mmCIF file of N, CA, C and O and ligand atoms in Angstrom:
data_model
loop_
_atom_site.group_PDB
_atom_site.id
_atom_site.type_symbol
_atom_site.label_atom_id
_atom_site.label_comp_id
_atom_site.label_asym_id
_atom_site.label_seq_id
_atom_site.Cartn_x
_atom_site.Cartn_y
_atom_site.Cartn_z
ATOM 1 N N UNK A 1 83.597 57.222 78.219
ATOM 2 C CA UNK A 1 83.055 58.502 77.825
ATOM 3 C C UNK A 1 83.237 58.715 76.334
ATOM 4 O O UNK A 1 82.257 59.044 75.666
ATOM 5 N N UNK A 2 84.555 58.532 75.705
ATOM 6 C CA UNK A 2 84.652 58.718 74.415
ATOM 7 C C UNK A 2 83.769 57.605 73.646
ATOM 8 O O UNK A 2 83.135 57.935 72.643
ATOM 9 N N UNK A 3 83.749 56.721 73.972
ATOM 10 C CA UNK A 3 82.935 55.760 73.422
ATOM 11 C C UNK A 3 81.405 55.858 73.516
ATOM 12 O O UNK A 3 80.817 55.215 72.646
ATOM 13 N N UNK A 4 80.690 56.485 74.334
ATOM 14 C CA UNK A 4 79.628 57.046 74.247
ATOM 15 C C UNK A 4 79.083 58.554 73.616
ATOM 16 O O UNK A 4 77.997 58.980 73.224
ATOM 17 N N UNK A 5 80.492 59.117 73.750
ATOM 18 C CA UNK A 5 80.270 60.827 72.930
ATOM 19 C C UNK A 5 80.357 59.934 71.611
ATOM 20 O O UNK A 5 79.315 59.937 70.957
ATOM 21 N N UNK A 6 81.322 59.232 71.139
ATOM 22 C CA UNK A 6 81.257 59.221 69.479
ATOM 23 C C UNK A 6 80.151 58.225 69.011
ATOM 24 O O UNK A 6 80.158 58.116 67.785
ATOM 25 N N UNK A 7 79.309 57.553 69.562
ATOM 26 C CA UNK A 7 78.073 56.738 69.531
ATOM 27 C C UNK A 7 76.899 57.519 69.543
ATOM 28 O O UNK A 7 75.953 56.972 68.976
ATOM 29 N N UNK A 8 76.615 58.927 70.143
ATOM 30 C CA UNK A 8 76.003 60.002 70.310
ATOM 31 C C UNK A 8 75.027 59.014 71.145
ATOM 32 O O UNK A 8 74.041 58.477 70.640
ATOM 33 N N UNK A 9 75.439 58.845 72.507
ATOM 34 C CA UNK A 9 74.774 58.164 73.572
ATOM 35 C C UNK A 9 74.602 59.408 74.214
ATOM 36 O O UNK A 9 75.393 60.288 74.555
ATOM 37 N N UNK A 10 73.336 59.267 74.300
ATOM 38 C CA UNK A 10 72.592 60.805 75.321
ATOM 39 C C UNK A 10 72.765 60.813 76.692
ATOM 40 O O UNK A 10 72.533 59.701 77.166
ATOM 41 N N UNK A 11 72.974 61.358 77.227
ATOM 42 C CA UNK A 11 73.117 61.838 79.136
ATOM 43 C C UNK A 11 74.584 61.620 79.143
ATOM 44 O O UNK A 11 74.759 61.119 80.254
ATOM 45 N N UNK A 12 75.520 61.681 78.678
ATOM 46 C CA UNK A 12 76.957 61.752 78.691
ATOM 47 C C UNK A 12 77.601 63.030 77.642
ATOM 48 O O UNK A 12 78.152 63.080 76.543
ATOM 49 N N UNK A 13 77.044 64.264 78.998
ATOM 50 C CA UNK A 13 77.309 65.366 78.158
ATOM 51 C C UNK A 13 79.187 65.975 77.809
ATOM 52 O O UNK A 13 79.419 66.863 76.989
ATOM 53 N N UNK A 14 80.258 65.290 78.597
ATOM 54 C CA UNK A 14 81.744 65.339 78.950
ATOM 55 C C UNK A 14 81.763 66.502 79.112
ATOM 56 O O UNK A 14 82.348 66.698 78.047
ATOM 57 N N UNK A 15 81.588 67.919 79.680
ATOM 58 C CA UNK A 15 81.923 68.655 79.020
ATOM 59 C C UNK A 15 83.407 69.270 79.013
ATOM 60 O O UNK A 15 83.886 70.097 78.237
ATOM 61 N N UNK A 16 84.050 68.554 80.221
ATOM 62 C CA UNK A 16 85.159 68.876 80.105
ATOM 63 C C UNK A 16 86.250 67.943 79.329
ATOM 64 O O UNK A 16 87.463 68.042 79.511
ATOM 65 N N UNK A 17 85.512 66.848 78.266
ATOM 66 C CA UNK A 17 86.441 66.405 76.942
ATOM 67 C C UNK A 17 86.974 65.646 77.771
ATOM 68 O O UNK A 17 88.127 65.852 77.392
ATOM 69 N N UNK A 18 87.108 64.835 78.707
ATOM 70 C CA UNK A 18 87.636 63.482 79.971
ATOM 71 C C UNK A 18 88.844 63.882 80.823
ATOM 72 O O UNK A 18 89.785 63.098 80.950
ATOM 73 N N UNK A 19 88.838 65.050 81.393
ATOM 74 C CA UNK A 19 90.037 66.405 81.581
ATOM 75 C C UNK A 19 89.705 65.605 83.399
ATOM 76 O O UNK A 19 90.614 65.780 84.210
ATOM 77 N N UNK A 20 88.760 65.004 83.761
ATOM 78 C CA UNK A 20 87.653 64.492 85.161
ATOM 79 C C UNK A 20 87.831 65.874 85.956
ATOM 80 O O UNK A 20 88.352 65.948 87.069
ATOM 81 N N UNK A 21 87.267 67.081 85.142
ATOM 82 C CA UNK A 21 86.949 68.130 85.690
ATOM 83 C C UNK A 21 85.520 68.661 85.120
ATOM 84 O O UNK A 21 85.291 69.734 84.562
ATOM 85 N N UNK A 22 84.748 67.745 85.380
ATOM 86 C CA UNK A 22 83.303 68.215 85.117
ATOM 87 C C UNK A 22 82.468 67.800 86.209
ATOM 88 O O UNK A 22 81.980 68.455 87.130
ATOM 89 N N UNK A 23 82.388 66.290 85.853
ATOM 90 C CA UNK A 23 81.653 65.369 86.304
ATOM 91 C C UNK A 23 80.110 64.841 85.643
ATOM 92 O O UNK A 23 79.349 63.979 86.082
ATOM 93 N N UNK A 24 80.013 65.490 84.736
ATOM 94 C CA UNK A 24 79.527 65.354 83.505
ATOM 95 C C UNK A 24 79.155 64.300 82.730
ATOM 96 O O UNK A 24 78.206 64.462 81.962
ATOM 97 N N UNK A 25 79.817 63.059 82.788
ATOM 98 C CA UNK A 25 80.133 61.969 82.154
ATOM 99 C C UNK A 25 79.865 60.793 83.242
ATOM 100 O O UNK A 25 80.316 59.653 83.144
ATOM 101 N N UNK A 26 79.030 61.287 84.322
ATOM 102 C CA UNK A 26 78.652 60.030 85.697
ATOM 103 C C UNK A 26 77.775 59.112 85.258
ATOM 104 O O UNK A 26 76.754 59.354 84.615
ATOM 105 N N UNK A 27 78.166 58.059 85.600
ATOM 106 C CA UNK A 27 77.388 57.157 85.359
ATOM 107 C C UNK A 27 76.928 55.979 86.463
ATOM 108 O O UNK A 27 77.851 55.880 87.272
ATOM 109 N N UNK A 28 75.983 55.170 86.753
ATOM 110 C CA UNK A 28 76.393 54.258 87.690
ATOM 111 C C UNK A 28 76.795 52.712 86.932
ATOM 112 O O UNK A 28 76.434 52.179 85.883
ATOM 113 N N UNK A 29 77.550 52.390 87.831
ATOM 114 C CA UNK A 29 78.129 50.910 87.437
ATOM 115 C C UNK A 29 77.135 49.831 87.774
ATOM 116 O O UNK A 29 76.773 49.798 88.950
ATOM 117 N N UNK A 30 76.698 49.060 87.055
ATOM 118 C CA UNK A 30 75.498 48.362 87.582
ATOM 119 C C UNK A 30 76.486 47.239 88.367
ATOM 120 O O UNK A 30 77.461 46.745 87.801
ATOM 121 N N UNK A 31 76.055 46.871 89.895
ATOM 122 C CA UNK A 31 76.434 46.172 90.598
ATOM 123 C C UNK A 31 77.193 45.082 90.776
ATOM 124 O O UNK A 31 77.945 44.809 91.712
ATOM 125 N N UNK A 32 76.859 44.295 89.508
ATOM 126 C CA UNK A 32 77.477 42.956 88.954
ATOM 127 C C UNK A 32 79.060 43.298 88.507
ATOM 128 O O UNK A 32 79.886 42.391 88.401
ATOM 129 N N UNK A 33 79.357 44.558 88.284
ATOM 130 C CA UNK A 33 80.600 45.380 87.841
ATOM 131 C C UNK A 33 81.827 45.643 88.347
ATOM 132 O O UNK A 33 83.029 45.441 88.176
ATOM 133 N N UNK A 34 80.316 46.656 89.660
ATOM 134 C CA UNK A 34 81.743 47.283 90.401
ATOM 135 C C UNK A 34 82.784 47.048 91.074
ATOM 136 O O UNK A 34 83.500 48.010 91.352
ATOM 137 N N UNK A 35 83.128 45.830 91.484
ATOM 138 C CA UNK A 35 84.425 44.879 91.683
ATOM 139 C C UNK A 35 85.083 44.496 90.378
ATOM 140 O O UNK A 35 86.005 43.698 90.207
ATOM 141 N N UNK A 36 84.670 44.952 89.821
ATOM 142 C CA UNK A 36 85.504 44.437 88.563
ATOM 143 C C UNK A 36 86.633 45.500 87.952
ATOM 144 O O UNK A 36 87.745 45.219 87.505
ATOM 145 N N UNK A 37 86.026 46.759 88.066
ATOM 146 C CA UNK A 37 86.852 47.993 87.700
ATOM 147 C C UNK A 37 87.810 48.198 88.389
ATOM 148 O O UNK A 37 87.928 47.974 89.594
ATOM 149 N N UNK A 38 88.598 48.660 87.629
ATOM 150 C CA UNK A 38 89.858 49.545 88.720
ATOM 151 C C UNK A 38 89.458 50.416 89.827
ATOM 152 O O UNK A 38 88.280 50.698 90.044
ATOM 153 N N UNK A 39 90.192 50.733 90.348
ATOM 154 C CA UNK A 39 89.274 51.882 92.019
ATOM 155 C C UNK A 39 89.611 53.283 91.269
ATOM 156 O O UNK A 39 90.270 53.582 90.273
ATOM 157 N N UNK A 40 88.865 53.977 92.194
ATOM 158 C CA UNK A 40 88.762 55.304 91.981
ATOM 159 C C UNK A 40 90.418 55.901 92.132
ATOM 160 O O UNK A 40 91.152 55.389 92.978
ATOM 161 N N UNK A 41 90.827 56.815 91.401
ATOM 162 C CA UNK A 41 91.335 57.779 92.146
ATOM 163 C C UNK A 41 91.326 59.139 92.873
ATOM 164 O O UNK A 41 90.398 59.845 92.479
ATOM 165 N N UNK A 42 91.756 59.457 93.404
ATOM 166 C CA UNK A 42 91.383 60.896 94.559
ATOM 167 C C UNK A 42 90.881 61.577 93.361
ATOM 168 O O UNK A 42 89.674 61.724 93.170
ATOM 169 N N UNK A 43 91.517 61.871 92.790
ATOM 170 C CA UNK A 43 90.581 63.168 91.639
ATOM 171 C C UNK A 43 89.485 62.799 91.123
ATOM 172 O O UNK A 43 88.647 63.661 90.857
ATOM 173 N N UNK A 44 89.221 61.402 90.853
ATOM 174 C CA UNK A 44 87.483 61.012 90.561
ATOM 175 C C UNK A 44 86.863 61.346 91.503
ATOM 176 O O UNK A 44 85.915 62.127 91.409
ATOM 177 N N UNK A 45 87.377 60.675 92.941
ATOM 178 C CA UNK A 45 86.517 60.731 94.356
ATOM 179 C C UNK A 45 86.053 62.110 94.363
ATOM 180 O O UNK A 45 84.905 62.432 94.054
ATOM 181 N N UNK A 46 87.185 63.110 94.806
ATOM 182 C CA UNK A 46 86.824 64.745 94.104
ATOM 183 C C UNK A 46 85.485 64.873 93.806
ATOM 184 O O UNK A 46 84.489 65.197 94.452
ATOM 185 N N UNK A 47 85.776 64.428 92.294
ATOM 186 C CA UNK A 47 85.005 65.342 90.964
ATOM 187 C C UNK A 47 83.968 64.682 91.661
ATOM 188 O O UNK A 47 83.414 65.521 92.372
ATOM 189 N N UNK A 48 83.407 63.481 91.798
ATOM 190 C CA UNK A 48 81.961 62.811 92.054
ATOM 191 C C UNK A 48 81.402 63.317 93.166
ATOM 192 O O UNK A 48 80.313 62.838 93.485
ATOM 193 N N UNK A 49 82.027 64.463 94.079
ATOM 194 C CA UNK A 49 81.263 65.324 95.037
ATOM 195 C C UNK A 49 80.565 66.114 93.879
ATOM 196 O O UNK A 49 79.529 66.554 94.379
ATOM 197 N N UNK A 50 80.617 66.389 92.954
ATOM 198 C CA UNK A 50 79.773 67.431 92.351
ATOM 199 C C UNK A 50 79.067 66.717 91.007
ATOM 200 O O UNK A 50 78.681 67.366 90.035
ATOM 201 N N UNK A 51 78.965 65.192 91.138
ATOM 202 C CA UNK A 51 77.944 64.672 90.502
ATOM 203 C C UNK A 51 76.407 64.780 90.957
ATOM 204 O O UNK A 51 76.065 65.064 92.104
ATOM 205 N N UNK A 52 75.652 64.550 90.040
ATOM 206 C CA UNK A 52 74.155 64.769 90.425
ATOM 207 C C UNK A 52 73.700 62.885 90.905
ATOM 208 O O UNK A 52 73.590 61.869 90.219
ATOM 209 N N UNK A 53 73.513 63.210 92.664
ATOM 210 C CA UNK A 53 73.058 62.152 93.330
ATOM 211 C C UNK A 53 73.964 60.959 93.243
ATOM 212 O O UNK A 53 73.416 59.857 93.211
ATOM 213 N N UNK A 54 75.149 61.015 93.205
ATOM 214 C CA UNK A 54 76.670 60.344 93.363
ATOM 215 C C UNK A 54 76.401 59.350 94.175
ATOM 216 O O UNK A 54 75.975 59.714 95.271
ATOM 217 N N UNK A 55 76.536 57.861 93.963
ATOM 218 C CA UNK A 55 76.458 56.649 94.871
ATOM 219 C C UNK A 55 77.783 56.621 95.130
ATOM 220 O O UNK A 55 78.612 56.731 94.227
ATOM 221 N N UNK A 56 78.251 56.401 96.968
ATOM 222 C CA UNK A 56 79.635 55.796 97.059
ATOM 223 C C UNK A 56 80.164 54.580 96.284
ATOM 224 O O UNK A 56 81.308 54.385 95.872
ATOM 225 N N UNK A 57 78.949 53.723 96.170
ATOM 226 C CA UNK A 57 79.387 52.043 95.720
ATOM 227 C C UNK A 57 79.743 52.517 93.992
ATOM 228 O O UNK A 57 80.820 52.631 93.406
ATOM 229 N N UNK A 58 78.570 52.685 93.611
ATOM 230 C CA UNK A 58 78.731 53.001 92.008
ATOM 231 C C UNK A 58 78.420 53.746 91.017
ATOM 232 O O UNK A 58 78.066 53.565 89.852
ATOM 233 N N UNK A 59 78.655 54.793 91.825
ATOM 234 C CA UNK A 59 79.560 55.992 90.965
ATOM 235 C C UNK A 59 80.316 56.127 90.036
ATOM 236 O O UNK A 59 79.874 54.995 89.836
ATOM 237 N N UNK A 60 80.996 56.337 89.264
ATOM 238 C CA UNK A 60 82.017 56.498 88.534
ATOM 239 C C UNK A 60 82.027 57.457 87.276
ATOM 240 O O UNK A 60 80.914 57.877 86.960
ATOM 241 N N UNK A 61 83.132 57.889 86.478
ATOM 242 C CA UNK A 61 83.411 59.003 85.660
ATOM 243 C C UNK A 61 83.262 58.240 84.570
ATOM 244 O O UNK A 61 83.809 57.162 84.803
ATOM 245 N N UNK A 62 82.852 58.256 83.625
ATOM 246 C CA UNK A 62 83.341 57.349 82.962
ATOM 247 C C UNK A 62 84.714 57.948 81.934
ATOM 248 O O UNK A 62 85.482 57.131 81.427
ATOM 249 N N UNK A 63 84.829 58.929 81.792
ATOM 250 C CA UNK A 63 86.070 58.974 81.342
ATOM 251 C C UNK A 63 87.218 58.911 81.825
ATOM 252 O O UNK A 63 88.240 59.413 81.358
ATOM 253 N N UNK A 64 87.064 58.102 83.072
ATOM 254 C CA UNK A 64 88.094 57.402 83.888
ATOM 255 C C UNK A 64 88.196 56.228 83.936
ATOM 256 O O UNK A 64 89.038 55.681 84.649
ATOM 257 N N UNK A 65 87.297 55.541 83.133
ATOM 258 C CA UNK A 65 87.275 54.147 83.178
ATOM 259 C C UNK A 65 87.750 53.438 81.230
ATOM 260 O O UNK A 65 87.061 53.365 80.212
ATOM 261 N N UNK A 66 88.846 53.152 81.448
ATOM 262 C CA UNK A 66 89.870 52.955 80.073
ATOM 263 C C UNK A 66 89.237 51.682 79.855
ATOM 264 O O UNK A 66 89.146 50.710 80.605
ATOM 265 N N UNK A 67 88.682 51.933 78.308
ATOM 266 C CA UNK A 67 88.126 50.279 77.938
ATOM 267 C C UNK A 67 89.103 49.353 77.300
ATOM 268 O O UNK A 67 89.813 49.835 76.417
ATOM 269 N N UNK A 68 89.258 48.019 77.631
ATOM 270 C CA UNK A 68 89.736 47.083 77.757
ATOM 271 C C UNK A 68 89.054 45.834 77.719
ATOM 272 O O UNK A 68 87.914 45.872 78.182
ATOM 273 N N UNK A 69 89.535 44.521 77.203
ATOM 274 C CA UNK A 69 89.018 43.282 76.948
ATOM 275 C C UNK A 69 88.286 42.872 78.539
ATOM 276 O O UNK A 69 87.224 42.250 78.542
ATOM 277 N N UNK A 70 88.674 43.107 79.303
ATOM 278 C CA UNK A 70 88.465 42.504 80.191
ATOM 279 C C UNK A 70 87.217 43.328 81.375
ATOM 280 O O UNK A 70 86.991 42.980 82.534
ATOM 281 N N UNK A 71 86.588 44.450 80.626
ATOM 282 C CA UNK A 71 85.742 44.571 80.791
ATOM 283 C C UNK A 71 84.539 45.142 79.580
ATOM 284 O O UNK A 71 83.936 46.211 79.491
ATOM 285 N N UNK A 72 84.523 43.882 78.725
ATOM 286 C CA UNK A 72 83.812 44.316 78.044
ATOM 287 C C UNK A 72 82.223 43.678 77.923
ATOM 288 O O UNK A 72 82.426 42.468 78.020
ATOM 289 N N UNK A 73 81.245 43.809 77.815
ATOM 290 C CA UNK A 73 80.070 43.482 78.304
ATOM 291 C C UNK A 73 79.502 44.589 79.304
ATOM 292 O O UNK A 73 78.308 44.546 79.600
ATOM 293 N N UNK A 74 80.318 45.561 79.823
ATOM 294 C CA UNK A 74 79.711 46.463 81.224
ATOM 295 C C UNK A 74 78.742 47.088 81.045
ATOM 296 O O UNK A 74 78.378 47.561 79.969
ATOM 297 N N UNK A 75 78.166 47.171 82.154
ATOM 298 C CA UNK A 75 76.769 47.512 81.945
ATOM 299 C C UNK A 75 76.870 48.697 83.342
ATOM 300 O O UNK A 75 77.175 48.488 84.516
ATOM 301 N N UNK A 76 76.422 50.153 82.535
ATOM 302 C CA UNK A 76 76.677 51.302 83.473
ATOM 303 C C UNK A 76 74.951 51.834 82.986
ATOM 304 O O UNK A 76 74.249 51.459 82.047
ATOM 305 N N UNK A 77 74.763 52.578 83.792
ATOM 306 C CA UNK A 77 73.219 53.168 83.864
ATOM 307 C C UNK A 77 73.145 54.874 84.483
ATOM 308 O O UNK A 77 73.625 55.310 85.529
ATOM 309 N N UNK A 78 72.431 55.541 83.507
ATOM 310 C CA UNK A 78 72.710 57.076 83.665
ATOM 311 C C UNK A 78 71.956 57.432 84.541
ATOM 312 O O UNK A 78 70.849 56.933 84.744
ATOM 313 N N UNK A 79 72.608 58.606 85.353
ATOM 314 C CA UNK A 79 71.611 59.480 86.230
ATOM 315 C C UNK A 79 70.396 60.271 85.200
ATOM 316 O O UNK A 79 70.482 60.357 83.976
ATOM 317 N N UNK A 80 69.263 60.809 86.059
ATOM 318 C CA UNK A 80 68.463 61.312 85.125
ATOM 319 C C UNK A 80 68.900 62.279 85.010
ATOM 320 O O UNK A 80 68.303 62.798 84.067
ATOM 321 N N UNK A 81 70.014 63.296 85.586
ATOM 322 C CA UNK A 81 70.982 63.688 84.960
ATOM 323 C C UNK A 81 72.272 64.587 85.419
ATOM 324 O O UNK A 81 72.604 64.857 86.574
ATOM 325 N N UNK A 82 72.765 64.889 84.468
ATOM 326 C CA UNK A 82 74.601 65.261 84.711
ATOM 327 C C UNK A 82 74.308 66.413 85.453
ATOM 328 O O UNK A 82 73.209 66.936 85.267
ATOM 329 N N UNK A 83 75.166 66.954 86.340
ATOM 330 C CA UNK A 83 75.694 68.140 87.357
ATOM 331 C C UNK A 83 75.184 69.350 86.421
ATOM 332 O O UNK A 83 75.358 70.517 86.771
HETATM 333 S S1 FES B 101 84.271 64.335 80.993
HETATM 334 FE FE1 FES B 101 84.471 65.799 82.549
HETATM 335 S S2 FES B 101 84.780 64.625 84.301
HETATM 336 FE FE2 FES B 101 84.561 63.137 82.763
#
């Protein structure tokens, strides 16, 4: 999320600043991915009830997802749009 707010990447509105009390910042994980990430926790699971059109498989906050070497290349794809 921070990495897309300070890139001024559009449809990643945060508005709750990565607090994962918006849901704001959803994105989907493109498939090839989503085994790759860490799992959800209950408070993502939560918040992604009040994402707009929330996939169980690949879903995710992205300001829950901490960037790191080892997933770098990821490839996430926006809803047409945030909650
Ligand atoms: S920025 Fe609000 S839930 Fe991620």
């Amino acid at each position: 999320m921070e990495v897309a707010r300070d890139n001024n990447v559009p449809g990643i509105d945060a508005d709750c600043g990565g607090a994962c009390a918006c849901s704001t910042c959803h994105v989907y994980v493109d498939t090839e991915w989503v085994e790759k990430l860490p799992g959800k926790d209950a408070m993502e699971e939560d918040m992604l009830d009040f994402a707009w059109q929330s996939d169980a498989e690949r879903s995710r906050l992205t300001c829950q997802i901490v960037v790191c070497d080892e997933i770098d290349g990821l490839v996430v794809h926006l809803p047409e749009r945030q909650a």
